[in-house]
Amino acid sequence: MISSGMKSIIVGTAGHIDHGKTALVKALTGIDADRLEEEKRRGITIDLGFAHMELPSPNGETLRLGFVDVPGHERFVRNMLAGVGGIDLVLLVIAADESIKPQTREHFDILQLLGVQRGITVLTKSDTVDAETLDVVRLEVEEFLRETFLETPKSPIVAVSSLTGAGLDDLKRAMVAAAAEVRPRDSQALVRLPVDRVFTMKGFGTVVTGTLVAGTIHREEELEVFPTGRRVRVRGVQVHGEAADAAVAGQRTALNLAGASTEDLSRGMMLAPPATFATTRRMDVSLRLLPSAPRPLKYRTRVHFHSNTMEIVAEIGLHDVKQLAPGSEAFARLKLPEAALLLPGDRFIIRQFSPVVTLGGGIVLDATPISRMPGQESFRQILAGGSPETILRARIARRGHDGISASRLIAETGWTKRSIEAQLAAALKDGQVLRIGDLFAHAPAISTLQQLIVNATASFHKKNSLVGGIAKEELREQVKASAEVFSEALAGLVREKKIETAGDLVRLPGHGVVMKDEEAESKKTIEGAFAAAALKVPALHEVVAGLKVDKARAQKIVTLLLRDKVLVKISDELVFHRSALEELRRQIAAQKAKSSKMDVARFKELTGVSRKYAIPLLEYLDRERVTRRVGDAREIL
């Protein structure tokens, strides 16, 4: 809404060439939508023409109607597609003197494929036929429109003459009535403006036009151009030919842009908020083939793909079927040769390469498909028919225990942060969806991750009975979880007393080191040998060699003794029992009472060890800040 008293809707015309669409718009609005000299000369609408008018509605608000007059000539159907994406209300124009023609059918097919919900059928040139002929045409048209969105009496058929003005007031009344039924587009949504024209205006610079399909664009706002990623600033906004502070969803909009030349922009591009969306080259869609399609659609067929104002070549991959018969529907994956901005809910049309005829169309379900994802079929079913909350839950669930950030969800759905949070409130409350930092995560996936953590820890204990637990980082790599999610899952297990952590190690509750008899005996032997030796310790390999256990297990027992600080390694070769080192500290402390200085010779004399042991022991004492080296001597601290 512009203000409380104004409602803007976009009216499109459709129908066969020469059935009087442009004349009708001119008769209604006084504006000639043929804007190109060539169009004037040839008397046909080649490109999109735009006109507008205002009508009072019964409830006192002003209705602002923006017209998109689309070309009827076959070659220009692509231009028609560029204009039809933003249409709220269609006027299907059929000349009373010619009735339904091939293009009437094609345009009508396109309108249905694009999901246009409301319209009025206009029988033009009614002054060229007698009443009886007009009645026959009316009956033909009623039959043609049966069981469609334009069927009578839900949607009226109005006969007019643009030449005499007959029926124009009836048509205006019908338009006001139909417009009241049109739901306003969402001006709170994230902005998307598909560009349909780019030109330079003297004194202004670069101008783009399009139908604003969602959101509100303000002057001085920054926007991103897709797919190029260029940033532009909105210097000026025009709505229906008049300067405005802002344009809202559902309006024909012209923007004067700073930061881009006409070479940088073209029809088919999209303007959107900066750093919000991502382009795609693959998408999953729901695809319907028209009953009039000349043949079944085969896997990997290449087609002309039209969506919003974009036209590109696409290759079709069909899910679950080898080919698609005329009149039937299936899920498909479309591959584009270059990136484009498409979002779930975007409608599209596909046309055959040659001869160029409309084959079908559909709706984008997912512009971020994950290859080889389990449960693809049911996921697509949810996207095609689920509520926003169900769709969000499914999008979170498919990410497993990786979770998905709010900003990724915005980019995937095109929904605002506020609406996503509102839709997920219930799921967060009932614990089906969890918040971990900036991530939303599927609760069952986190439970599965926790089970993996418990299993991996148990399995580690089984293989490594002589080690007190598995290192956190090693465990995290095994279960393939991000640091954030892993620490949250682990914290949950600790709270539930299913896991214990000791420093960097993770273990099952109460699970210390489990030793067999000969291992326990070996541990005693090693500890005893070093305790008895005091500072004159044996070489580690000599002690290990005399044990009943194999070398690998002996090594683990030594590691365990070192970890528990029963043995202390002071150099690569030398390992001492902690009692011997404690005794050494006492000796040094007693020595300090006599003198705070001590050299290597005095140390050897004091401890009775050879130089081979003395130097590493002194270096150990320096490291432990018991002594400090000063020249060749040591100062006792």
JSON list of N, CA and C in Angstrom, two decimals, residues 535-565:
[
{"chain": "A", "resi": 535, "resn": "LEU", "atom": "N", "xyz": [67.84, -41.58, 41.52]},
{"chain": "A", "resi": 535, "resn": "LEU", "atom": "CA", "xyz": [68.28, -40.76, 40.38]},
{"chain": "A", "resi": 535, "resn": "LEU", "atom": "C", "xyz": [69.16, -41.56, 39.41]},
{"chain": "A", "resi": 536, "resn": "LYS", "atom": "N", "xyz": [69.60, -42.74, 39.80]},
{"chain": "A", "resi": 536, "resn": "LYS", "atom": "CA", "xyz": [70.47, -43.53, 38.90]},
{"chain": "A", "resi": 536, "resn": "LYS", "atom": "C", "xyz": [69.59, -44.49, 38.11]},
{"chain": "A", "resi": 537, "resn": "VAL", "atom": "N", "xyz": [68.77, -43.90, 37.28]},
{"chain": "A", "resi": 537, "resn": "VAL", "atom": "CA", "xyz": [67.72, -44.70, 36.61]},
{"chain": "A", "resi": 537, "resn": "VAL", "atom": "C", "xyz": [68.27, -45.56, 35.48]},
{"chain": "A", "resi": 538, "resn": "PRO", "atom": "N", "xyz": [67.61, -46.71, 35.27]},
{"chain": "A", "resi": 538, "resn": "PRO", "atom": "CA", "xyz": [68.00, -47.56, 34.14]},
{"chain": "A", "resi": 538, "resn": "PRO", "atom": "C", "xyz": [67.48, -46.94, 32.84]},
{"chain": "A", "resi": 539, "resn": "ALA", "atom": "N", "xyz": [67.98, -47.42, 31.69]},
{"chain": "A", "resi": 539, "resn": "ALA", "atom": "CA", "xyz": [67.43, -46.99, 30.39]},
{"chain": "A", "resi": 539, "resn": "ALA", "atom": "C", "xyz": [66.04, -47.62, 30.26]},
{"chain": "A", "resi": 540, "resn": "LEU", "atom": "N", "xyz": [65.10, -46.86, 29.74]},
{"chain": "A", "resi": 540, "resn": "LEU", "atom": "CA", "xyz": [63.71, -47.31, 29.64]},
{"chain": "A", "resi": 540, "resn": "LEU", "atom": "C", "xyz": [63.61, -48.63, 28.87]},
{"chain": "A", "resi": 541, "resn": "HIS", "atom": "N", "xyz": [64.36, -48.74, 27.77]},
{"chain": "A", "resi": 541, "resn": "HIS", "atom": "CA", "xyz": [64.22, -49.93, 26.91]},
{"chain": "A", "resi": 541, "resn": "HIS", "atom": "C", "xyz": [64.68, -51.19, 27.65]},
{"chain": "A", "resi": 542, "resn": "GLU", "atom": "N", "xyz": [65.63, -51.04, 28.63]},
{"chain": "A", "resi": 542, "resn": "GLU", "atom": "CA", "xyz": [66.10, -52.21, 29.40]},
{"chain": "A", "resi": 542, "resn": "GLU", "atom": "C", "xyz": [64.98, -52.72, 30.30]},
{"chain": "A", "resi": 543, "resn": "VAL", "atom": "N", "xyz": [64.27, -51.78, 30.94]},
{"chain": "A", "resi": 543, "resn": "VAL", "atom": "CA", "xyz": [63.17, -52.17, 31.84]},
{"chain": "A", "resi": 543, "resn": "VAL", "atom": "C", "xyz": [62.06, -52.85, 31.03]},
{"chain": "A", "resi": 544, "resn": "VAL", "atom": "N", "xyz": [61.71, -52.25, 29.89]},
{"chain": "A", "resi": 544, "resn": "VAL", "atom": "CA", "xyz": [60.62, -52.76, 29.04]},
{"chain": "A", "resi": 544, "resn": "VAL", "atom": "C", "xyz": [60.95, -54.15, 28.53]},
{"chain": "A", "resi": 545, "resn": "ALA", "atom": "N", "xyz": [62.22, -54.37, 28.21]},
{"chain": "A", "resi": 545, "resn": "ALA", "atom": "CA", "xyz": [62.63, -55.66, 27.63]},
{"chain": "A", "resi": 545, "resn": "ALA", "atom": "C", "xyz": [62.39, -56.82, 28.58]},
{"chain": "A", "resi": 546, "resn": "GLY", "atom": "N", "xyz": [62.43, -56.56, 29.88]},
{"chain": "A", "resi": 546, "resn": "GLY", "atom": "CA", "xyz": [62.29, -57.66, 30.83]},
{"chain": "A", "resi": 546, "resn": "GLY", "atom": "C", "xyz": [60.85, -57.95, 31.24]},
{"chain": "A", "resi": 547, "resn": "LEU", "atom": "N", "xyz": [59.86, -57.37, 30.56]},
{"chain": "A", "resi": 547, "resn": "LEU", "atom": "CA", "xyz": [58.46, -57.53, 30.97]},
{"chain": "A", "resi": 547, "resn": "LEU", "atom": "C", "xyz": [57.79, -58.72, 30.27]},
{"chain": "A", "resi": 548, "resn": "LYS", "atom": "N", "xyz": [56.62, -59.14, 30.86]},
{"chain": "A", "resi": 548, "resn": "LYS", "atom": "CA", "xyz": [55.87, -60.26, 30.28]},
{"chain": "A", "resi": 548, "resn": "LYS", "atom": "C", "xyz": [54.98, -59.83, 29.11]},
{"chain": "A", "resi": 549, "resn": "VAL", "atom": "N", "xyz": [54.78, -58.52, 28.98]},
{"chain": "A", "resi": 549, "resn": "VAL", "atom": "CA", "xyz": [53.86, -58.06, 27.91]},
{"chain": "A", "resi": 549, "resn": "VAL", "atom": "C", "xyz": [54.65, -57.63, 26.68]},
{"chain": "A", "resi": 550, "resn": "ASP", "atom": "N", "xyz": [53.97, -57.57, 25.54]},
{"chain": "A", "resi": 550, "resn": "ASP", "atom": "CA", "xyz": [54.66, -57.19, 24.30]},
{"chain": "A", "resi": 550, "resn": "ASP", "atom": "C", "xyz": [55.03, -55.70, 24.34]},
{"chain": "A", "resi": 551, "resn": "LYS", "atom": "N", "xyz": [55.86, -55.32, 23.39]},
{"chain": "A", "resi": 551, "resn": "LYS", "atom": "CA", "xyz": [56.44, -53.98, 23.36]},
{"chain": "A", "resi": 551, "resn": "LYS", "atom": "C", "xyz": [55.35, -52.88, 23.26]},
{"chain": "A", "resi": 552, "resn": "ALA", "atom": "N", "xyz": [54.35, -53.14, 22.38]},
{"chain": "A", "resi": 552, "resn": "ALA", "atom": "CA", "xyz": [53.30, -52.12, 22.17]},
{"chain": "A", "resi": 552, "resn": "ALA", "atom": "C", "xyz": [52.54, -51.85, 23.46]},
{"chain": "A", "resi": 553, "resn": "ARG", "atom": "N", "xyz": [52.17, -52.93, 24.17]},
{"chain": "A", "resi": 553, "resn": "ARG", "atom": "CA", "xyz": [51.42, -52.75, 25.42]},
{"chain": "A", "resi": 553, "resn": "ARG", "atom": "C", "xyz": [52.30, -52.11, 26.48]},
{"chain": "A", "resi": 554, "resn": "ALA", "atom": "N", "xyz": [53.59, -52.50, 26.49]},
{"chain": "A", "resi": 554, "resn": "ALA", "atom": "CA", "xyz": [54.53, -51.90, 27.45]},
{"chain": "A", "resi": 554, "resn": "ALA", "atom": "C", "xyz": [54.60, -50.39, 27.23]},
{"chain": "A", "resi": 555, "resn": "GLN", "atom": "N", "xyz": [54.62, -50.01, 25.95]},
{"chain": "A", "resi": 555, "resn": "GLN", "atom": "CA", "xyz": [54.71, -48.59, 25.59]},
{"chain": "A", "resi": 555, "resn": "GLN", "atom": "C", "xyz": [53.48, -47.84, 26.13]},
{"chain": "A", "resi": 556, "resn": "LYS", "atom": "N", "xyz": [52.31, -48.49, 26.01]},
{"chain": "A", "resi": 556, "resn": "LYS", "atom": "CA", "xyz": [51.07, -47.86, 26.49]},
{"chain": "A", "resi": 556, "resn": "LYS", "atom": "C", "xyz": [51.08, -47.70, 28.01]},
{"chain": "A", "resi": 557, "resn": "ILE", "atom": "N", "xyz": [51.66, -48.73, 28.70]},
{"chain": "A", "resi": 557, "resn": "ILE", "atom": "CA", "xyz": [51.72, -48.65, 30.17]},
{"chain": "A", "resi": 557, "resn": "ILE", "atom": "C", "xyz": [52.63, -47.49, 30.58]},
{"chain": "A", "resi": 558, "resn": "VAL", "atom": "N", "xyz": [53.76, -47.34, 29.86]},
{"chain": "A", "resi": 558, "resn": "VAL", "atom": "CA", "xyz": [54.68, -46.23, 30.14]},
{"chain": "A", "resi": 558, "resn": "VAL", "atom": "C", "xyz": [53.95, -44.90, 29.90]},
{"chain": "A", "resi": 559, "resn": "THR", "atom": "N", "xyz": [53.22, -44.82, 28.79]},
{"chain": "A", "resi": 559, "resn": "THR", "atom": "CA", "xyz": [52.46, -43.59, 28.46]},
{"chain": "A", "resi": 559, "resn": "THR", "atom": "C", "xyz": [51.50, -43.25, 29.60]},
{"chain": "A", "resi": 560, "resn": "LEU", "atom": "N", "xyz": [50.85, -44.29, 30.11]},
{"chain": "A", "resi": 560, "resn": "LEU", "atom": "CA", "xyz": [49.90, -44.12, 31.19]},
{"chain": "A", "resi": 560, "resn": "LEU", "atom": "C", "xyz": [50.60, -43.58, 32.44]},
{"chain": "A", "resi": 561, "resn": "LEU", "atom": "N", "xyz": [51.76, -44.16, 32.78]},
{"chain": "A", "resi": 561, "resn": "LEU", "atom": "CA", "xyz": [52.52, -43.72, 33.96]},
{"chain": "A", "resi": 561, "resn": "LEU", "atom": "C", "xyz": [52.99, -42.28, 33.79]},
{"chain": "A", "resi": 562, "resn": "LEU", "atom": "N", "xyz": [53.35, -41.94, 32.55]},
{"chain": "A", "resi": 562, "resn": "LEU", "atom": "CA", "xyz": [53.78, -40.56, 32.28]},
{"chain": "A", "resi": 562, "resn": "LEU", "atom": "C", "xyz": [52.59, -39.60, 32.39]},
{"chain": "A", "resi": 563, "resn": "ARG", "atom": "N", "xyz": [51.43, -40.05, 31.86]},
{"chain": "A", "resi": 563, "resn": "ARG", "atom": "CA", "xyz": [50.25, -39.18, 31.89]},
{"chain": "A", "resi": 563, "resn": "ARG", "atom": "C", "xyz": [49.80, -38.92, 33.32]},
{"chain": "A", "resi": 564, "resn": "ASP", "atom": "N", "xyz": [49.88, -39.98, 34.14]},
{"chain": "A", "resi": 564, "resn": "ASP", "atom": "CA", "xyz": [49.48, -39.83, 35.55]},
{"chain": "A", "resi": 564, "resn": "ASP", "atom": "C", "xyz": [50.59, -39.20, 36.38]},
{"chain": "A", "resi": 565, "resn": "LYS", "atom": "N", "xyz": [51.67, -38.83, 35.70]},
{"chain": "A", "resi": 565, "resn": "LYS", "atom": "CA", "xyz": [52.83, -38.16, 36.33]},
{"chain": "A", "resi": 565, "resn": "LYS", "atom": "C", "xyz": [53.48, -38.99, 37.45]}
]
